[in-house]
GROMACS .gro file of C-alpha atoms in nm:
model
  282
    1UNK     CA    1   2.735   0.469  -3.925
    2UNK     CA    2   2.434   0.384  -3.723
    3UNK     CA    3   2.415   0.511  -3.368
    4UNK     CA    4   2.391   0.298  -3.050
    5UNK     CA    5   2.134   0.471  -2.794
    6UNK     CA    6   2.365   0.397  -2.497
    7UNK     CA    7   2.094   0.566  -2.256
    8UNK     CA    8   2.020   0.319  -1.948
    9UNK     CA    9   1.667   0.173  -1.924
   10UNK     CA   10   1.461   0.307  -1.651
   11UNK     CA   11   1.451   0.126  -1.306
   12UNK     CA   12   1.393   0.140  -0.949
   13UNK     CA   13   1.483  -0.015  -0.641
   14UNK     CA   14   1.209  -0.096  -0.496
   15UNK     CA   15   1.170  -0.240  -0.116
   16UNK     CA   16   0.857  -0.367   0.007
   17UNK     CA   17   0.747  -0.467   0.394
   18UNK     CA   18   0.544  -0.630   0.610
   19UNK     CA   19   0.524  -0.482   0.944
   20UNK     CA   20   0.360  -0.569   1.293
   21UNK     CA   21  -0.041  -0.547   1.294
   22UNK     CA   22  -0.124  -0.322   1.560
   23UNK     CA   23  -0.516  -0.309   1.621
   24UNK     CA   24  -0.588  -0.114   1.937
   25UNK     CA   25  -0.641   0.286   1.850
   26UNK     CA   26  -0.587   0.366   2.138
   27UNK     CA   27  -0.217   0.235   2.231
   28UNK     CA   28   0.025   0.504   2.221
   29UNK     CA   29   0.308   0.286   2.328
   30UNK     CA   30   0.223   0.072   2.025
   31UNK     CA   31   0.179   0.328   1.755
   32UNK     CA   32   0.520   0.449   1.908
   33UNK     CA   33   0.670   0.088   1.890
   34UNK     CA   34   0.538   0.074   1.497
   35UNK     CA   35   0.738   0.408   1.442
   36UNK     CA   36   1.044   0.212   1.548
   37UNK     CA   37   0.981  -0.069   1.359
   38UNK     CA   38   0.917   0.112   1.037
   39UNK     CA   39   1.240   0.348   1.100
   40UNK     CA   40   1.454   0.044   1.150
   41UNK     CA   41   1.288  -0.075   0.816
   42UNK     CA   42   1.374   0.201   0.630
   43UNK     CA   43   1.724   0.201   0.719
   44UNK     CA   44   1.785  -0.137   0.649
   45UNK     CA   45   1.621  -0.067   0.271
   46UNK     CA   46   1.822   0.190   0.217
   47UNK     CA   47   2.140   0.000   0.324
   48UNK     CA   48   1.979  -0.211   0.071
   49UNK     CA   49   2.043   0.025  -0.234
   50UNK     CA   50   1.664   0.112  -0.221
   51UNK     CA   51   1.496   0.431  -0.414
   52UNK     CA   52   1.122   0.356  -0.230
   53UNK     CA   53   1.012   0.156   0.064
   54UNK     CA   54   0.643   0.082  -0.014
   55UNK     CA   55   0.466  -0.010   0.390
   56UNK     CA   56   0.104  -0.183   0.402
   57UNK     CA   57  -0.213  -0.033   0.473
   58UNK     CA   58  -0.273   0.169   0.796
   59UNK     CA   59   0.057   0.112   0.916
   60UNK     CA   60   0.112   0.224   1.261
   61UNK     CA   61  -0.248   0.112   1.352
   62UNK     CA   62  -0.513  -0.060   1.181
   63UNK     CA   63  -0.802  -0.065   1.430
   64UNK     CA   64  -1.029  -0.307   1.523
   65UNK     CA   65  -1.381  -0.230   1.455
   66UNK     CA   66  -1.481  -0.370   1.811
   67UNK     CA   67  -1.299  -0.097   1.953
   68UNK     CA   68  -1.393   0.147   1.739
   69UNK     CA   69  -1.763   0.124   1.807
   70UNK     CA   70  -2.003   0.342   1.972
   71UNK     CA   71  -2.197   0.012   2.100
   72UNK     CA   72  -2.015  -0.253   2.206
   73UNK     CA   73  -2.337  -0.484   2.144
   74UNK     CA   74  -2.269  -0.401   1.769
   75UNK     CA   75  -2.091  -0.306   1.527
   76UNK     CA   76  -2.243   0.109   1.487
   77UNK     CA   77  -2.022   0.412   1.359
   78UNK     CA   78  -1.686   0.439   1.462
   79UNK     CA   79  -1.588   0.716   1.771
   80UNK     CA   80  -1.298   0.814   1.629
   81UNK     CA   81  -1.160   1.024   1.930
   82UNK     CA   82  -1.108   0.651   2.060
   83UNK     CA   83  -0.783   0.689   1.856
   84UNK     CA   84  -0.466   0.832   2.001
   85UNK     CA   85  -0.391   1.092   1.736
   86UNK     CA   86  -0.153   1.264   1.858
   87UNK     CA   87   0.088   0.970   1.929
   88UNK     CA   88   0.012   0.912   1.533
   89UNK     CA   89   0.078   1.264   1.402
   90UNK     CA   90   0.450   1.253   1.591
   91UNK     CA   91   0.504   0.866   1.439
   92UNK     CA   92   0.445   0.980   1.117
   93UNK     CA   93   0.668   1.337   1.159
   94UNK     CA   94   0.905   1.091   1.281
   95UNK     CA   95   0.885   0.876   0.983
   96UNK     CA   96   0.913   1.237   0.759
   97UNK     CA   97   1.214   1.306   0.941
   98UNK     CA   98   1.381   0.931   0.896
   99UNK     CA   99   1.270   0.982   0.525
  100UNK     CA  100   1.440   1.278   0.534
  101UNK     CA  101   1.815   1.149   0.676
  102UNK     CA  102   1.804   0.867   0.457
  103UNK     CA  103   1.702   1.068   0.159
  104UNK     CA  104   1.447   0.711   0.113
  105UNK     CA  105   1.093   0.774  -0.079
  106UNK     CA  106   0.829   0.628   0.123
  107UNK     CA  107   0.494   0.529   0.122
  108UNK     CA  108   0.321   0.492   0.452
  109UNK     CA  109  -0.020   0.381   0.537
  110UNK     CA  110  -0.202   0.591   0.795
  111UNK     CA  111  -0.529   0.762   0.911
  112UNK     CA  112  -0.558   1.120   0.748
  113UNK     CA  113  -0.827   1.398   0.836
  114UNK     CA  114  -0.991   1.659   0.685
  115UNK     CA  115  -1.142   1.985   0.818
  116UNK     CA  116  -1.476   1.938   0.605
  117UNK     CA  117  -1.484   1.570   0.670
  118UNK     CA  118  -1.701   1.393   0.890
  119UNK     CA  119  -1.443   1.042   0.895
  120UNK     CA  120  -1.103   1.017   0.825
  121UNK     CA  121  -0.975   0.857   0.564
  122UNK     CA  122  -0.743   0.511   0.485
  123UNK     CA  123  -0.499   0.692   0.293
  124UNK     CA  124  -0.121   0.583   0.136
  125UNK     CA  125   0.134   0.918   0.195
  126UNK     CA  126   0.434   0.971  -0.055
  127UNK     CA  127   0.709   1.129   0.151
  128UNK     CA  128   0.947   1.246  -0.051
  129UNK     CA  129   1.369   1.251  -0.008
  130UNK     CA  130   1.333   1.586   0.161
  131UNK     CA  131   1.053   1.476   0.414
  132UNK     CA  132   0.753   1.639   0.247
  133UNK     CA  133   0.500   1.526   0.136
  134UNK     CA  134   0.480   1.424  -0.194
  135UNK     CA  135   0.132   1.307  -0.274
  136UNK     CA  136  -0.186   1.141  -0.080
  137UNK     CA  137  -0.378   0.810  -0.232
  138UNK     CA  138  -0.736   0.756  -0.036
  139UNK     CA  139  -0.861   0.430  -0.051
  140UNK     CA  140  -1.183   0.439  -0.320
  141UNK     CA  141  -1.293   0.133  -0.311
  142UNK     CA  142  -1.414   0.064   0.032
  143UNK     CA  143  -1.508  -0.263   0.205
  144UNK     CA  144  -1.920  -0.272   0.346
  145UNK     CA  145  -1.779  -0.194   0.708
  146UNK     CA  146  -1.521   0.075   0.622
  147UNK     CA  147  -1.792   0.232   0.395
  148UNK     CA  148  -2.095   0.180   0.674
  149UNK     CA  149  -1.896   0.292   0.993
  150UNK     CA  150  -1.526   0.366   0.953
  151UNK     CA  151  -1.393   0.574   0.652
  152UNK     CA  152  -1.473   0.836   0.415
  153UNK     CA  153  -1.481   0.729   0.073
  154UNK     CA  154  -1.121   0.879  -0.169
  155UNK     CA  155  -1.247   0.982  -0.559
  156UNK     CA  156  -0.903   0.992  -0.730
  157UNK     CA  157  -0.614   0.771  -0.882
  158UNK     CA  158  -0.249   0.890  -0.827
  159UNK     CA  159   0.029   0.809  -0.977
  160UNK     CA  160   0.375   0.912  -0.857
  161UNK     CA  161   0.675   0.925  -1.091
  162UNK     CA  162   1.041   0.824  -0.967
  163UNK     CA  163   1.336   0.716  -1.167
  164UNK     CA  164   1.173   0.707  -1.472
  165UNK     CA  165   0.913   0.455  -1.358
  166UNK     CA  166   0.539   0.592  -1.307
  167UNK     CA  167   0.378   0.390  -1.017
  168UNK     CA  168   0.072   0.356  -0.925
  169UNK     CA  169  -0.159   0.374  -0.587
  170UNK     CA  170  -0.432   0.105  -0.420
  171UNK     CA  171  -0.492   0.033  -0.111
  172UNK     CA  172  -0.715  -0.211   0.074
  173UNK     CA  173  -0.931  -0.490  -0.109
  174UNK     CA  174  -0.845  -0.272  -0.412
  175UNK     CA  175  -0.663  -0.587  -0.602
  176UNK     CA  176  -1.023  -0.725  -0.636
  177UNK     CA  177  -1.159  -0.425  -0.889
  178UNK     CA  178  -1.007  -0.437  -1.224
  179UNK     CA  179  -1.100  -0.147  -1.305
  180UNK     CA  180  -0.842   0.043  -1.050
  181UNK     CA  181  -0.530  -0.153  -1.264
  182UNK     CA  182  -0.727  -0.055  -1.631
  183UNK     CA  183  -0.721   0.296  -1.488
  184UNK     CA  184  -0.381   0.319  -1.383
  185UNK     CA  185  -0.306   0.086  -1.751
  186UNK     CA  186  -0.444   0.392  -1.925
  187UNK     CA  187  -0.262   0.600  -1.725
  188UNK     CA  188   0.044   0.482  -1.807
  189UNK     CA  189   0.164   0.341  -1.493
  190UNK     CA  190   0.500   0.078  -1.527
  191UNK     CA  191   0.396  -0.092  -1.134
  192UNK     CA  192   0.098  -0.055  -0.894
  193UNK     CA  193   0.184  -0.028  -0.529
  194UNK     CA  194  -0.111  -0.221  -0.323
  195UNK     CA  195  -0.060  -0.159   0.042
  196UNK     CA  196  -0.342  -0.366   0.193
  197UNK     CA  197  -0.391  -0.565   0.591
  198UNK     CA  198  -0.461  -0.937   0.409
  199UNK     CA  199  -0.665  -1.098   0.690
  200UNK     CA  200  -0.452  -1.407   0.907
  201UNK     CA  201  -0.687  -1.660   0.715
  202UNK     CA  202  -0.521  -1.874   0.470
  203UNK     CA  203  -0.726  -1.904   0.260
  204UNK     CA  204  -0.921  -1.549   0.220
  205UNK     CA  205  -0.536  -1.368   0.214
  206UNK     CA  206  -0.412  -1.628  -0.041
  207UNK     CA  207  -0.735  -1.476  -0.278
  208UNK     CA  208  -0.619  -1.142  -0.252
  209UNK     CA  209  -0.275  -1.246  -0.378
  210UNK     CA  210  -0.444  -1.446  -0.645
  211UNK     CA  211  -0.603  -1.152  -0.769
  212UNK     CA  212  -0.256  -0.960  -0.737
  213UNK     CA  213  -0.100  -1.201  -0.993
  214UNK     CA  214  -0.393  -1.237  -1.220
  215UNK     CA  215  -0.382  -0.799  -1.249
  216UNK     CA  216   0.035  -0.802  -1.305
  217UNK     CA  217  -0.026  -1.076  -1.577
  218UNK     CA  218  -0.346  -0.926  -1.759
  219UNK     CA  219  -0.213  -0.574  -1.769
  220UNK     CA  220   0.145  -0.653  -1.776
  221UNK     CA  221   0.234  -0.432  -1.457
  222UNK     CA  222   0.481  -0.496  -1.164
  223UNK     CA  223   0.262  -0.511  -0.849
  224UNK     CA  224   0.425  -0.415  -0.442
  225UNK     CA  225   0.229  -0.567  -0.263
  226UNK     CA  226   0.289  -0.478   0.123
  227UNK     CA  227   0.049  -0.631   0.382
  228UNK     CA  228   0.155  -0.703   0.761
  229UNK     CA  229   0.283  -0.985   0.901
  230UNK     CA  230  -0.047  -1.132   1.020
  231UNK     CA  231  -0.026  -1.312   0.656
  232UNK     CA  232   0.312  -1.345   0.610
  233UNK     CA  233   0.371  -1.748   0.719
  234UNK     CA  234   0.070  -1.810   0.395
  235UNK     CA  235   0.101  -1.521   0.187
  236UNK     CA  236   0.430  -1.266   0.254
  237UNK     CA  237   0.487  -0.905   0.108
  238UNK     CA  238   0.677  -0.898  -0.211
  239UNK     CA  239   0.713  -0.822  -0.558
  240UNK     CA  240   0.533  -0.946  -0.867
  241UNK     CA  241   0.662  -0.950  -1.203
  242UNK     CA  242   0.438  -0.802  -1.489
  243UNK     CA  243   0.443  -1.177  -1.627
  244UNK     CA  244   0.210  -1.246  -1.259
  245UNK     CA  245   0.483  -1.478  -1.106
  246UNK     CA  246   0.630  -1.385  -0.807
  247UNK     CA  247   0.953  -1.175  -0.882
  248UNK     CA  248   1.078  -1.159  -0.465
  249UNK     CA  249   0.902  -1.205  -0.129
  250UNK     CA  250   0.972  -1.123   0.247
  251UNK     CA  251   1.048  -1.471   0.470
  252UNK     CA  252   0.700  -1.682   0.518
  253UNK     CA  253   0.731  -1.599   0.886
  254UNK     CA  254   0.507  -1.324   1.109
  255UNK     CA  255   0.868  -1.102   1.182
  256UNK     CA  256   0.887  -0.755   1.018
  257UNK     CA  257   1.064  -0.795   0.710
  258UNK     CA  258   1.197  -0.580   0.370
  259UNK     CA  259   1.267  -0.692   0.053
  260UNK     CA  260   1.419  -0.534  -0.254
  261UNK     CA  261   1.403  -0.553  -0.567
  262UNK     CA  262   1.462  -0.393  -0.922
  263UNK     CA  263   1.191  -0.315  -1.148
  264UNK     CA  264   1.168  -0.173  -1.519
  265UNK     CA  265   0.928   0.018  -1.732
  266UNK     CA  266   0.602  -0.223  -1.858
  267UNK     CA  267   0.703  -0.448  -2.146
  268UNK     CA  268   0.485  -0.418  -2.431
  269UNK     CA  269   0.319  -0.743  -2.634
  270UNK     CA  270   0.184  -1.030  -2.427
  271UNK     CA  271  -0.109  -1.064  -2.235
  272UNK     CA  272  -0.177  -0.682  -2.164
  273UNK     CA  273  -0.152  -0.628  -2.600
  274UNK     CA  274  -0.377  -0.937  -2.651
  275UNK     CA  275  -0.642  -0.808  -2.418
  276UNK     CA  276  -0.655  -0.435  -2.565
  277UNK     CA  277  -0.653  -0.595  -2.902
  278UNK     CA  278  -0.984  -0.774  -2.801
  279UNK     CA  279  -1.128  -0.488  -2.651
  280UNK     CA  280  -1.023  -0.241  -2.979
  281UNK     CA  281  -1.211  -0.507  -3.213
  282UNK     CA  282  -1.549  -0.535  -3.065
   0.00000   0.00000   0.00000
């Protein structure tokens, strides 16, 4: 008698948020207030049933270039001593430690330094169940004023594995390159998780989503897509479906916000099959 393969498909529970823009580096009481907000966040996702709460870009601070700047006639290179680092490193172990009680995967958008570096960098941290950390994404494709004055450039893809599903890293204006989704394609990634700050503009945040449904439909990936609540009443965090369409959102209102939803491993056929079909005949 054939055999039924009774084996459950892969999934994962995945919550995505918008969160509070916070732009002044150096507010403690802020970056402390942001800590709150994302702890309350992750407990409500994990009421929720969720394995990962995916949190935008620079998270507990994403500062304003103005205030950043050496001259305040221009925009010059960035003093980064301007930024209260030491409220950020105890946000973030506080954020380990909440990962840790909830036993909640995490992906949090913050600052990172290192020794050799001149410039941080705009990186995405996996904290893991236990509170460790899991893995570090830094942002590679840079805008002209991160790259001029603000960040040190990141050189690798990463992909993180959970449940079954392999997920992907981008950061930033990162949903414009196609060439960060073929990578992760190749790689074999089932979802992409773009943490980015869309800007409060209609219509230059509705682009960036644009682009996010264009790269779920053409390489037939689920796409997080976690920005803060500065875009939220035009263009709101949520999950795309691998056919492009919008599989859940956040409310269309600037509040913090989590959504959750379940997603599977990349369907084969359709758009992405076409395009590789294309590519394999020239």
């Amino acid at each position: 008698m054939p055999t039924t393969d009774t084996t459950p498909a892969p999934s994962l529970r995945l919550a995505v948020a918008q969160t509070t823009l916070r732009t002044d580096p150096a507010d403690a009481a802020a970056i402390r207030a942001g800590a709150r907000e994302v702890l309350a966040l992750m407990r409500e996702a994990r009421a929720r049933g969720a394995d990962l709460l995916q949190l935008p870009e620079a998270t507990l601070c994403f500062p304003d270039k103005r205030l950043l700047s050496r001259s305040r006639e221009e925009i010059t290179d960035a003093d980064w001593s301007r930024l209260a680092w030491d409220e950020l490193d105890r946000a973030v172990a506080a954020i380990r430690s909440g990962a840790r009680e909830l036993s909640l995967r995490t992906v949090l958008g913050v600052q990172t330094r290192a020794a050799e570096a001149p410039r941080p960098r705009s990186s995405l941290l996996v904290i893991g169940p236990d509170g460790a950390i899991e893995a570090q994404y830094d942002e590679r494709r840079l805008s002209r004023t991160k790259e001029a004055h603000l960040y040190e450039r990141g050189h690798a893809q990463v992909t993180i594995d959970v449940g079954g599903i392999r997920l992907g890293l981008a950061s930033g204006l990162e949903v414009l390159f196609g060439d960060v989704f073929l990578g992760y394609e190749d790689a074999g990634a089932d979802a992409v998780l773009v943490s980015c700050q869309a800007p409060a503009d209609a219509d230059a945040s509705y682009g960036l989503v644009i682009s996010a449904l264009a790269m779920a439909r053409q390489h037939g990936l689920s796409i997080g897509w976690s920005a803060s609540t500065a875009s939220a009443a035009h263009a709101p965090s949520g999950v795309i479906g691998p056919d492009g369409r919008w599989a859940a959102t956040c409310p269309e209102q600037e509040r913090p916000a989590v959504v959750v939803h379940e997603i599977g491993a990349r369907p084969e056929g359709g758009p992405r099959a076409w395009r590789r079909a294309m590519v394999a005949a020239d």
